[in-house]
Amino acid sequence: MGRTHRNVTIRDVAKAAGVSKSTVSLVLQDSPKVAPKTRERVWAALDKLGYIPNAAARTLAQGRTGVIGLATVNFNQKLTERIYFSGIMGALLEVLAEHKYHMMIYNAAVPLQLAVDGMLFLSVNVDHPLVDQVKRARLPYAFLNRRTTDAETPYVSHDFAAGGRLAAEHFIELGHRHVGVLTWRPGIPPHKERLAGFQGALAEAYGGGATCTVIEATDLMPAAGYKGAMRMLSGPARPTAVFVSNYELLPGLLDCCRDLSLRIPGDLSVICFDDPWAAGAMDPPITVVRPASEEVGRLGAELIVSLVEGRQGRPAQTLISPRLIVRESTRPFDHRQ
């Protein structure tokens, strides 16, 4: 019997497999109550008939949709093309699939309308209106890359302040006192925390004996990185080391250094936050603070699944530390400079 164009029902599958409709439903729910041979017979019938489970019917039967929402304020940006987010999203999809959940990206600017089992907020502030709507709907939720002092709010986040400290401490070890930070939107939590960690480490090491020039790029395009770097590096009091807080700004800084005939690391030491493959392939290879993006995605997926399925007790709050990867773009300060 070949596949037909009409919708195949559970009744059709049950008849073909010689079992009851309830047995077919148990197989579709992956229930352990069905004997292995019976399960094989049902799956053979499902495949032969081309049965496609009806999501709405499954929702009514199980009380769940099998869908986890991923709300983001960056809905209009190409998230998978943003280096910072791609690792998180890849791990989310992989782990949710292991637990038999789908992921739907949701525009945080739009009131909640879609049925989901739980919601992950990716780089969404804790006071966003959608958060309150999800709470009122009593949906399980967790934050990714947003911290909160509320002990009842679950989150998984990079330790952004630690990332800034790592960069500053490396410059301090190399003897740099006049440093710069090239950033974007320094008021949003991850960038604010990175900058605070960086400046805090400088203050602890030098007190008032160091200078830190902070330049804000207008956007994350290379041209904005170039303009910001030119403002920082073209004057007589240029820093001897720069922390690039967003990887997307790095190409602009490198172009600026070439145009100003500044050698890296001979004239300028450079550290960048994030570690795409290109950073290690540049000339020179770039020293980076590497965030564990895949780990944030993996733990975030495990957290929301445990909340949805009622296996999570006290809300989990997890900070994941980054690593400093030292390459060839940093060197000790030359006092002859």
Short mmCIF file of the C-alpha atoms (twelve columns), coordinates in Angstrom:
data_MODEL
# 
_entry.id   MODEL 
# 
loop_
_atom_site.group_PDB 
_atom_site.id 
_atom_site.type_symbol 
_atom_site.label_atom_id 
_atom_site.label_alt_id 
_atom_site.label_comp_id 
_atom_site.label_asym_id 
_atom_site.label_seq_id 
_atom_site.Cartn_x 
_atom_site.Cartn_y 
_atom_site.Cartn_z 
_atom_site.pdbx_PDB_model_num 
ATOM 1   C CA . MET A 1   0.000  0.000  0.000  1 
ATOM 2   C CA . GLY A 2   1.515  3.327  -1.026 1 
ATOM 3   C CA . ARG A 3   1.195  6.666  0.682  1 
ATOM 4   C CA . THR A 4   -2.007 8.562  0.016  1 
ATOM 5   C CA . HIS A 5   -2.767 12.265 -0.128 1 
ATOM 6   C CA . ARG A 6   -5.525 12.175 2.504  1 
ATOM 7   C CA . ASN A 7   -4.565 12.677 6.131  1 
ATOM 8   C CA . VAL A 8   -3.657 9.383  7.746  1 
ATOM 9   C CA . THR A 9   -5.273 8.958  11.162 1 
ATOM 10  C CA . ILE A 10  -4.307 7.045  14.282 1 
ATOM 11  C CA . ARG A 11  -7.232 4.721  13.488 1 
ATOM 12  C CA . ASP A 12  -5.585 3.871  10.130 1 
ATOM 13  C CA . VAL A 13  -2.257 3.144  11.818 1 
ATOM 14  C CA . ALA A 14  -3.877 1.029  14.530 1 
ATOM 15  C CA . LYS A 15  -5.711 -1.058 11.929 1 
ATOM 16  C CA . ALA A 16  -2.545 -1.570 9.855  1 
ATOM 17  C CA . ALA A 17  -0.483 -2.569 12.907 1 
ATOM 18  C CA . GLY A 18  -3.199 -4.715 14.480 1 
ATOM 19  C CA . VAL A 19  -3.226 -2.752 17.747 1 
ATOM 20  C CA . SER A 20  -5.525 -0.355 19.558 1 
ATOM 21  C CA . LYS A 21  -5.558 3.410  19.018 1 
ATOM 22  C CA . SER A 22  -4.314 3.905  22.570 1 
ATOM 23  C CA . THR A 23  -1.261 1.750  21.819 1 
ATOM 24  C CA . VAL A 24  -0.426 3.920  18.808 1 
ATOM 25  C CA . SER A 25  -0.763 7.019  21.004 1 
ATOM 26  C CA . LEU A 26  1.605  5.511  23.570 1 
ATOM 27  C CA . VAL A 27  4.178  4.798  20.863 1 
ATOM 28  C CA . LEU A 28  3.945  8.383  19.589 1 
ATOM 29  C CA . GLN A 29  4.522  9.602  23.156 1 
ATOM 30  C CA . ASP A 30  7.566  7.305  23.452 1 
ATOM 31  C CA . SER A 31  5.974  5.554  26.418 1 
ATOM 32  C CA . PRO A 32  7.946  2.667  27.993 1 
ATOM 33  C CA . LYS A 33  4.679  0.771  28.504 1 
ATOM 34  C CA . VAL A 34  4.730  -0.647 24.958 1 
ATOM 35  C CA . ALA A 35  6.586  -3.908 24.265 1 
ATOM 36  C CA . PRO A 36  9.551  -3.559 21.847 1 
ATOM 37  C CA . LYS A 37  8.063  -5.841 19.165 1 
ATOM 38  C CA . THR A 38  4.740  -4.015 19.294 1 
ATOM 39  C CA . ARG A 39  6.558  -0.697 19.076 1 
ATOM 40  C CA . GLU A 40  8.435  -1.881 15.965 1 
ATOM 41  C CA . ARG A 41  5.180  -3.002 14.353 1 
ATOM 42  C CA . VAL A 42  3.541  0.358  15.028 1 
ATOM 43  C CA . TRP A 43  6.514  2.316  13.673 1 
ATOM 44  C CA . ALA A 44  6.538  0.154  10.558 1 
ATOM 45  C CA . ALA A 45  2.874  1.017  9.989  1 
ATOM 46  C CA . LEU A 46  3.522  4.708  10.668 1 
ATOM 47  C CA . ASP A 47  6.292  4.760  8.103  1 
ATOM 48  C CA . LYS A 48  4.349  2.775  5.512  1 
ATOM 49  C CA . LEU A 49  1.292  5.008  5.748  1 
ATOM 50  C CA . GLY A 50  3.260  8.256  5.966  1 
ATOM 51  C CA . TYR A 51  1.576  9.321  9.193  1 
ATOM 52  C CA . ILE A 52  2.416  12.850 10.394 1 
ATOM 53  C CA . PRO A 53  1.507  13.521 14.061 1 
ATOM 54  C CA . ASN A 54  -0.929 16.373 14.509 1 
ATOM 55  C CA . ALA A 55  0.645  18.950 16.807 1 
ATOM 56  C CA . ALA A 56  -2.668 20.272 18.099 1 
ATOM 57  C CA . ALA A 57  -3.892 16.783 18.949 1 
ATOM 58  C CA . ARG A 58  -0.625 16.016 20.703 1 
ATOM 59  C CA . THR A 59  -0.975 19.220 22.719 1 
ATOM 60  C CA . LEU A 60  -4.450 18.197 23.906 1 
ATOM 61  C CA . ALA A 61  -3.302 14.677 24.768 1 
ATOM 62  C CA . GLN A 62  -0.114 15.619 26.617 1 
ATOM 63  C CA . GLY A 63  -0.885 19.114 27.857 1 
ATOM 64  C CA . ARG A 64  2.241  20.360 26.079 1 
ATOM 65  C CA . THR A 65  3.148  21.805 22.701 1 
ATOM 66  C CA . GLY A 66  6.673  20.411 22.470 1 
ATOM 67  C CA . VAL A 67  7.866  23.946 21.647 1 
ATOM 68  C CA . ILE A 68  10.227 26.206 23.590 1 
ATOM 69  C CA . GLY A 69  10.153 29.893 22.729 1 
ATOM 70  C CA . LEU A 70  13.354 31.896 22.343 1 
ATOM 71  C CA . ALA A 71  12.507 35.565 22.813 1 
ATOM 72  C CA . THR A 72  15.012 38.162 21.666 1 
ATOM 73  C CA . VAL A 73  15.043 41.894 21.087 1 
ATOM 74  C CA . ASN A 74  17.404 41.266 18.151 1 
ATOM 75  C CA . PHE A 75  14.617 39.701 16.092 1 
ATOM 76  C CA . ASN A 76  15.347 41.785 12.986 1 
ATOM 77  C CA . GLN A 77  19.046 40.952 13.042 1 
ATOM 78  C CA . LYS A 78  20.497 37.793 11.528 1 
ATOM 79  C CA . LEU A 79  21.146 36.048 14.838 1 
ATOM 80  C CA . THR A 80  22.892 33.029 13.383 1 
ATOM 81  C CA . GLU A 81  25.313 35.354 11.588 1 
ATOM 82  C CA . ARG A 82  26.226 37.180 14.796 1 
ATOM 83  C CA . ILE A 83  29.333 35.393 16.040 1 
ATOM 84  C CA . TYR A 84  28.380 35.958 19.637 1 
ATOM 85  C CA . PHE A 85  24.968 34.282 19.327 1 
ATOM 86  C CA . SER A 86  25.618 31.472 16.866 1 
ATOM 87  C CA . GLY A 87  27.285 29.177 19.407 1 
ATOM 88  C CA . ILE A 88  24.462 29.678 21.891 1 
ATOM 89  C CA . MET A 89  21.746 28.958 19.348 1 
ATOM 90  C CA . GLY A 90  23.458 25.895 17.918 1 
ATOM 91  C CA . ALA A 91  23.734 24.331 21.373 1 
ATOM 92  C CA . LEU A 92  20.136 25.258 22.219 1 
ATOM 93  C CA . LEU A 93  18.801 23.531 19.114 1 
ATOM 94  C CA . GLU A 94  20.910 20.425 19.680 1 
ATOM 95  C CA . VAL A 95  20.005 19.892 23.337 1 
ATOM 96  C CA . LEU A 96  16.312 20.730 22.891 1 
ATOM 97  C CA . ALA A 97  16.137 18.219 20.037 1 
ATOM 98  C CA . GLU A 98  17.659 15.573 22.318 1 
ATOM 99  C CA . HIS A 99  14.727 16.193 24.665 1 
ATOM 100 C CA . LYS A 100 12.277 16.155 21.724 1 
ATOM 101 C CA . TYR A 101 11.467 19.853 21.815 1 
ATOM 102 C CA . HIS A 102 11.385 22.313 18.937 1 
ATOM 103 C CA . MET A 103 12.559 25.913 19.271 1 
ATOM 104 C CA . MET A 104 10.675 28.922 17.950 1 
ATOM 105 C CA . ILE A 105 12.384 32.320 17.778 1 
ATOM 106 C CA . TYR A 106 10.017 34.934 19.136 1 
ATOM 107 C CA . ASN A 107 10.004 38.706 18.669 1 
ATOM 108 C CA . ALA A 108 10.085 40.182 22.170 1 
ATOM 109 C CA . ALA A 109 8.508  43.378 20.827 1 
ATOM 110 C CA . VAL A 110 5.251  41.527 20.052 1 
ATOM 111 C CA . PRO A 111 2.757  40.516 22.789 1 
ATOM 112 C CA . LEU A 112 2.743  36.797 23.520 1 
ATOM 113 C CA . GLN A 113 0.311  34.998 21.201 1 
ATOM 114 C CA . LEU A 114 1.860  31.617 20.416 1 
ATOM 115 C CA . ALA A 115 1.449  28.524 22.560 1 
ATOM 116 C CA . VAL A 116 4.774  27.357 23.988 1 
ATOM 117 C CA . ASP A 117 5.752  25.164 26.926 1 
ATOM 118 C CA . GLY A 118 8.378  27.578 28.205 1 
ATOM 119 C CA . MET A 119 10.283 30.706 27.252 1 
ATOM 120 C CA . LEU A 120 13.981 31.483 27.094 1 
ATOM 121 C CA . PHE A 121 14.916 35.164 27.032 1 
ATOM 122 C CA . LEU A 122 18.126 35.732 25.072 1 
ATOM 123 C CA . SER A 123 19.761 39.070 25.917 1 
ATOM 124 C CA . VAL A 124 16.379 40.458 27.008 1 
ATOM 125 C CA . ASN A 125 16.377 42.728 30.062 1 
ATOM 126 C CA . VAL A 126 14.583 41.389 33.128 1 
ATOM 127 C CA . ASP A 127 12.180 44.367 33.188 1 
ATOM 128 C CA . HIS A 128 11.013 43.878 29.578 1 
ATOM 129 C CA . PRO A 129 7.170  43.906 29.233 1 
ATOM 130 C CA . LEU A 130 7.132  40.420 27.677 1 
ATOM 131 C CA . VAL A 131 8.753  39.015 30.819 1 
ATOM 132 C CA . ASP A 132 5.835  40.199 32.935 1 
ATOM 133 C CA . GLN A 133 3.373  38.729 30.428 1 
ATOM 134 C CA . VAL A 134 5.107  35.340 30.571 1 
ATOM 135 C CA . LYS A 135 5.070  35.449 34.379 1 
ATOM 136 C CA . ARG A 136 1.344  36.245 34.431 1 
ATOM 137 C CA . ALA A 137 0.747  33.320 32.071 1 
ATOM 138 C CA . ARG A 138 2.635  31.139 34.590 1 
ATOM 139 C CA . LEU A 139 4.927  29.802 31.903 1 
ATOM 140 C CA . PRO A 140 8.312  28.398 32.921 1 
ATOM 141 C CA . TYR A 141 11.063 30.784 31.826 1 
ATOM 142 C CA . ALA A 142 14.785 31.455 32.142 1 
ATOM 143 C CA . PHE A 143 17.193 34.173 31.050 1 
ATOM 144 C CA . LEU A 144 20.284 33.742 28.902 1 
ATOM 145 C CA . ASN A 145 23.014 36.370 29.275 1 
ATOM 146 C CA . ARG A 146 21.111 38.479 31.770 1 
ATOM 147 C CA . ARG A 147 21.815 38.393 35.502 1 
ATOM 148 C CA . THR A 148 19.483 39.454 38.281 1 
ATOM 149 C CA . THR A 149 19.715 39.895 42.031 1 
ATOM 150 C CA . ASP A 150 16.332 38.179 42.420 1 
ATOM 151 C CA . ALA A 151 17.093 34.724 43.821 1 
ATOM 152 C CA . GLU A 152 13.872 33.347 42.305 1 
ATOM 153 C CA . THR A 153 14.775 34.194 38.708 1 
ATOM 154 C CA . PRO A 154 16.592 31.402 36.813 1 
ATOM 155 C CA . TYR A 155 19.375 32.329 34.428 1 
ATOM 156 C CA . VAL A 156 22.490 31.084 32.656 1 
ATOM 157 C CA . SER A 157 24.960 33.787 31.703 1 
ATOM 158 C CA . HIS A 158 28.516 34.498 30.753 1 
ATOM 159 C CA . ASP A 159 30.416 36.226 33.547 1 
ATOM 160 C CA . PHE A 160 30.941 39.386 31.517 1 
ATOM 161 C CA . ALA A 161 32.680 41.257 34.331 1 
ATOM 162 C CA . ALA A 162 35.205 38.428 34.584 1 
ATOM 163 C CA . GLY A 163 35.857 38.782 30.851 1 
ATOM 164 C CA . GLY A 164 36.719 42.449 31.271 1 
ATOM 165 C CA . ARG A 165 38.940 41.661 34.255 1 
ATOM 166 C CA . LEU A 166 40.845 39.003 32.301 1 
ATOM 167 C CA . ALA A 167 41.662 41.483 29.545 1 
ATOM 168 C CA . ALA A 168 42.759 44.197 31.979 1 
ATOM 169 C CA . GLU A 169 44.833 41.812 34.091 1 
ATOM 170 C CA . HIS A 170 46.717 40.666 30.999 1 
ATOM 171 C CA . PHE A 171 47.508 44.271 30.072 1 
ATOM 172 C CA . ILE A 172 48.557 44.940 33.680 1 
ATOM 173 C CA . GLU A 173 50.896 41.937 33.672 1 
ATOM 174 C CA . LEU A 174 52.469 43.334 30.503 1 
ATOM 175 C CA . GLY A 175 52.995 46.746 32.109 1 
ATOM 176 C CA . HIS A 176 50.432 48.794 30.157 1 
ATOM 177 C CA . ARG A 177 49.034 51.805 32.050 1 
ATOM 178 C CA . HIS A 178 47.494 53.825 29.215 1 
ATOM 179 C CA . VAL A 179 44.784 51.652 27.714 1 
ATOM 180 C CA . GLY A 180 41.634 51.996 25.648 1 
ATOM 181 C CA . VAL A 181 38.307 50.207 25.268 1 
ATOM 182 C CA . LEU A 182 36.452 50.162 21.942 1 
ATOM 183 C CA . THR A 183 32.850 49.224 22.668 1 
ATOM 184 C CA . TRP A 184 29.259 49.572 21.488 1 
ATOM 185 C CA . ARG A 185 26.221 50.598 23.541 1 
ATOM 186 C CA . PRO A 186 28.088 50.534 26.876 1 
ATOM 187 C CA . GLY A 187 24.865 50.959 28.812 1 
ATOM 188 C CA . ILE A 188 23.415 47.508 28.064 1 
ATOM 189 C CA . PRO A 189 24.206 44.896 30.745 1 
ATOM 190 C CA . PRO A 190 26.847 42.675 29.047 1 
ATOM 191 C CA . HIS A 191 28.869 45.634 27.743 1 
ATOM 192 C CA . LYS A 192 28.427 47.568 30.988 1 
ATOM 193 C CA . GLU A 193 29.633 44.581 33.024 1 
ATOM 194 C CA . ARG A 194 32.632 43.982 30.741 1 
ATOM 195 C CA . LEU A 195 33.661 47.627 31.029 1 
ATOM 196 C CA . ALA A 196 33.159 47.633 34.808 1 
ATOM 197 C CA . GLY A 197 35.294 44.515 35.189 1 
ATOM 198 C CA . PHE A 198 38.024 46.016 33.005 1 
ATOM 199 C CA . GLN A 199 38.089 49.371 34.796 1 
ATOM 200 C CA . GLY A 200 37.816 47.732 38.211 1 
ATOM 201 C CA . ALA A 201 40.923 45.627 37.615 1 
ATOM 202 C CA . LEU A 202 42.848 48.720 36.489 1 
ATOM 203 C CA . ALA A 203 41.786 50.637 39.599 1 
ATOM 204 C CA . GLU A 204 42.812 47.772 41.881 1 
ATOM 205 C CA . ALA A 205 46.238 47.532 40.266 1 
ATOM 206 C CA . TYR A 206 47.086 51.181 39.672 1 
ATOM 207 C CA . GLY A 207 44.677 53.306 41.697 1 
ATOM 208 C CA . GLY A 208 44.717 56.627 39.863 1 
ATOM 209 C CA . GLY A 209 47.949 55.851 38.065 1 
ATOM 210 C CA . ALA A 210 46.383 54.575 34.852 1 
ATOM 211 C CA . THR A 211 44.273 56.068 32.075 1 
ATOM 212 C CA . CYS A 212 41.435 54.306 30.280 1 
ATOM 213 C CA . THR A 213 39.992 55.883 27.142 1 
ATOM 214 C CA . VAL A 214 36.534 54.532 26.284 1 
ATOM 215 C CA . ILE A 215 35.222 55.042 22.741 1 
ATOM 216 C CA . GLU A 216 31.676 54.040 21.766 1 
ATOM 217 C CA . ALA A 217 31.141 52.930 18.171 1 
ATOM 218 C CA . THR A 218 27.877 53.985 16.547 1 
ATOM 219 C CA . ASP A 219 27.056 50.424 15.428 1 
ATOM 220 C CA . LEU A 220 28.714 47.034 14.932 1 
ATOM 221 C CA . MET A 221 29.798 47.551 11.326 1 
ATOM 222 C CA . PRO A 222 33.527 47.626 10.445 1 
ATOM 223 C CA . ALA A 223 33.237 51.268 9.354  1 
ATOM 224 C CA . ALA A 224 32.060 52.228 12.844 1 
ATOM 225 C CA . GLY A 225 34.950 50.297 14.360 1 
ATOM 226 C CA . TYR A 226 37.330 52.162 12.065 1 
ATOM 227 C CA . LYS A 227 35.949 55.582 13.014 1 
ATOM 228 C CA . GLY A 228 36.017 54.763 16.715 1 
ATOM 229 C CA . ALA A 229 39.573 53.456 16.513 1 
ATOM 230 C CA . MET A 230 40.691 56.539 14.569 1 
ATOM 231 C CA . ARG A 231 39.320 58.789 17.317 1 
ATOM 232 C CA . MET A 232 41.221 56.776 19.905 1 
ATOM 233 C CA . LEU A 233 44.538 56.257 18.132 1 
ATOM 234 C CA . SER A 234 45.177 59.331 15.978 1 
ATOM 235 C CA . GLY A 235 45.981 61.759 18.816 1 
ATOM 236 C CA . PRO A 236 49.321 62.273 20.594 1 
ATOM 237 C CA . ALA A 237 48.129 60.601 23.813 1 
ATOM 238 C CA . ARG A 238 47.058 57.333 22.210 1 
ATOM 239 C CA . PRO A 239 46.881 54.236 24.434 1 
ATOM 240 C CA . THR A 240 49.474 51.474 24.202 1 
ATOM 241 C CA . ALA A 241 46.861 48.713 24.482 1 
ATOM 242 C CA . VAL A 242 43.216 48.376 23.403 1 
ATOM 243 C CA . PHE A 243 40.455 45.997 24.498 1 
ATOM 244 C CA . VAL A 244 37.913 45.522 21.694 1 
ATOM 245 C CA . SER A 245 34.719 44.693 23.570 1 
ATOM 246 C CA . ASN A 246 32.828 43.456 20.481 1 
ATOM 247 C CA . TYR A 247 34.494 41.258 17.870 1 
ATOM 248 C CA . GLU A 248 32.564 42.882 15.019 1 
ATOM 249 C CA . LEU A 249 34.548 46.094 15.647 1 
ATOM 250 C CA . LEU A 250 37.944 44.398 15.345 1 
ATOM 251 C CA . PRO A 251 38.317 44.564 11.515 1 
ATOM 252 C CA . GLY A 252 37.783 48.321 11.639 1 
ATOM 253 C CA . LEU A 253 40.443 48.733 14.318 1 
ATOM 254 C CA . LEU A 254 42.925 46.649 12.317 1 
ATOM 255 C CA . ASP A 255 42.279 48.728 9.188  1 
ATOM 256 C CA . CYS A 256 42.812 51.889 11.224 1 
ATOM 257 C CA . CYS A 257 46.140 50.593 12.550 1 
ATOM 258 C CA . ARG A 258 47.295 49.884 9.002  1 
ATOM 259 C CA . ASP A 259 46.351 53.376 7.853  1 
ATOM 260 C CA . LEU A 260 48.168 54.936 10.832 1 
ATOM 261 C CA . SER A 261 51.195 52.644 10.348 1 
ATOM 262 C CA . LEU A 262 50.762 51.227 13.855 1 
ATOM 263 C CA . ARG A 263 52.246 47.773 14.285 1 
ATOM 264 C CA . ILE A 264 50.459 45.114 16.335 1 
ATOM 265 C CA . PRO A 265 51.819 44.337 18.869 1 
ATOM 266 C CA . GLY A 266 54.931 46.521 18.387 1 
ATOM 267 C CA . ASP A 267 53.060 49.816 18.759 1 
ATOM 268 C CA . LEU A 268 49.733 48.599 20.108 1 
ATOM 269 C CA . SER A 269 48.665 45.510 22.044 1 
ATOM 270 C CA . VAL A 270 45.159 44.270 21.207 1 
ATOM 271 C CA . ILE A 271 42.739 41.938 23.001 1 
ATOM 272 C CA . CYS A 272 39.293 41.103 21.630 1 
ATOM 273 C CA . PHE A 273 36.216 39.652 23.319 1 
ATOM 274 C CA . ASP A 274 34.985 36.494 21.535 1 
ATOM 275 C CA . ASP A 275 36.995 33.964 19.557 1 
ATOM 276 C CA . PRO A 276 35.764 33.153 16.047 1 
ATOM 277 C CA . TRP A 277 38.108 31.050 13.954 1 
ATOM 278 C CA . ALA A 278 39.290 34.124 12.061 1 
ATOM 279 C CA . ALA A 279 40.846 35.647 15.188 1 
ATOM 280 C CA . GLY A 280 43.467 32.919 15.323 1 
ATOM 281 C CA . ALA A 281 44.120 33.147 11.579 1 
ATOM 282 C CA . MET A 282 44.821 36.878 11.459 1 
ATOM 283 C CA . ASP A 283 48.277 38.408 11.114 1 
ATOM 284 C CA . PRO A 284 49.155 38.532 13.921 1 
ATOM 285 C CA . PRO A 285 46.828 36.022 15.609 1 
ATOM 286 C CA . ILE A 286 44.652 37.947 18.068 1 
ATOM 287 C CA . THR A 287 44.703 37.437 21.838 1 
ATOM 288 C CA . VAL A 288 41.078 36.944 22.915 1 
ATOM 289 C CA . VAL A 289 38.757 36.517 25.850 1 
ATOM 290 C CA . ARG A 290 36.827 33.420 24.819 1 
ATOM 291 C CA . PRO A 291 33.250 33.115 26.161 1 
ATOM 292 C CA . ALA A 292 31.778 29.642 26.526 1 
ATOM 293 C CA . SER A 293 28.804 30.326 24.232 1 
ATOM 294 C CA . GLU A 294 27.994 26.660 23.590 1 
ATOM 295 C CA . GLU A 295 27.953 26.025 27.340 1 
ATOM 296 C CA . VAL A 296 25.447 28.845 27.871 1 
ATOM 297 C CA . GLY A 297 23.195 27.315 25.211 1 
ATOM 298 C CA . ARG A 298 23.560 23.779 26.528 1 
ATOM 299 C CA . LEU A 299 22.887 24.648 30.172 1 
ATOM 300 C CA . GLY A 300 20.096 27.038 29.194 1 
ATOM 301 C CA . ALA A 301 18.316 24.297 27.242 1 
ATOM 302 C CA . GLU A 302 18.713 21.801 30.086 1 
ATOM 303 C CA . LEU A 303 17.402 24.398 32.541 1 
ATOM 304 C CA . ILE A 304 14.223 25.271 30.632 1 
ATOM 305 C CA . VAL A 305 13.436 21.599 29.962 1 
ATOM 306 C CA . SER A 306 13.809 20.778 33.656 1 
ATOM 307 C CA . LEU A 307 11.512 23.690 34.548 1 
ATOM 308 C CA . VAL A 308 8.888  22.654 31.982 1 
ATOM 309 C CA . GLU A 309 8.945  19.044 33.122 1 
ATOM 310 C CA . GLY A 310 8.884  19.915 36.814 1 
ATOM 311 C CA . ARG A 311 12.312 18.496 37.630 1 
ATOM 312 C CA . GLN A 312 13.845 21.777 38.796 1 
ATOM 313 C CA . GLY A 313 13.580 22.754 42.445 1 
ATOM 314 C CA . ARG A 314 15.076 26.100 43.425 1 
ATOM 315 C CA . PRO A 315 15.624 28.290 40.344 1 
ATOM 316 C CA . ALA A 316 19.151 27.759 39.067 1 
ATOM 317 C CA . GLN A 317 21.455 30.715 38.547 1 
ATOM 318 C CA . THR A 318 24.661 29.891 36.694 1 
ATOM 319 C CA . LEU A 319 27.576 32.126 35.729 1 
ATOM 320 C CA . ILE A 320 30.067 30.719 33.237 1 
ATOM 321 C CA . SER A 321 33.608 32.063 33.283 1 
ATOM 322 C CA . PRO A 322 35.432 32.932 30.041 1 
ATOM 323 C CA . ARG A 323 39.055 32.077 29.224 1 
ATOM 324 C CA . LEU A 324 41.973 34.217 28.129 1 
ATOM 325 C CA . ILE A 325 43.642 32.824 24.999 1 
ATOM 326 C CA . VAL A 326 47.039 34.493 24.607 1 
ATOM 327 C CA . ARG A 327 48.285 34.747 21.035 1 
ATOM 328 C CA . GLU A 328 50.597 37.184 19.267 1 
ATOM 329 C CA . SER A 329 48.738 40.518 19.389 1 
ATOM 330 C CA . THR A 330 49.920 41.440 22.907 1 
ATOM 331 C CA . ARG A 331 53.416 42.097 24.250 1 
ATOM 332 C CA . PRO A 332 55.077 43.801 27.246 1 
ATOM 333 C CA . PHE A 333 54.989 47.585 27.265 1 
ATOM 334 C CA . ASP A 334 58.127 49.098 25.758 1 
ATOM 335 C CA . HIS A 335 59.170 52.057 27.933 1 
ATOM 336 C CA . ARG A 336 60.809 53.633 24.896 1 
ATOM 337 C CA . GLN A 337 57.336 54.206 23.400 1 
# 
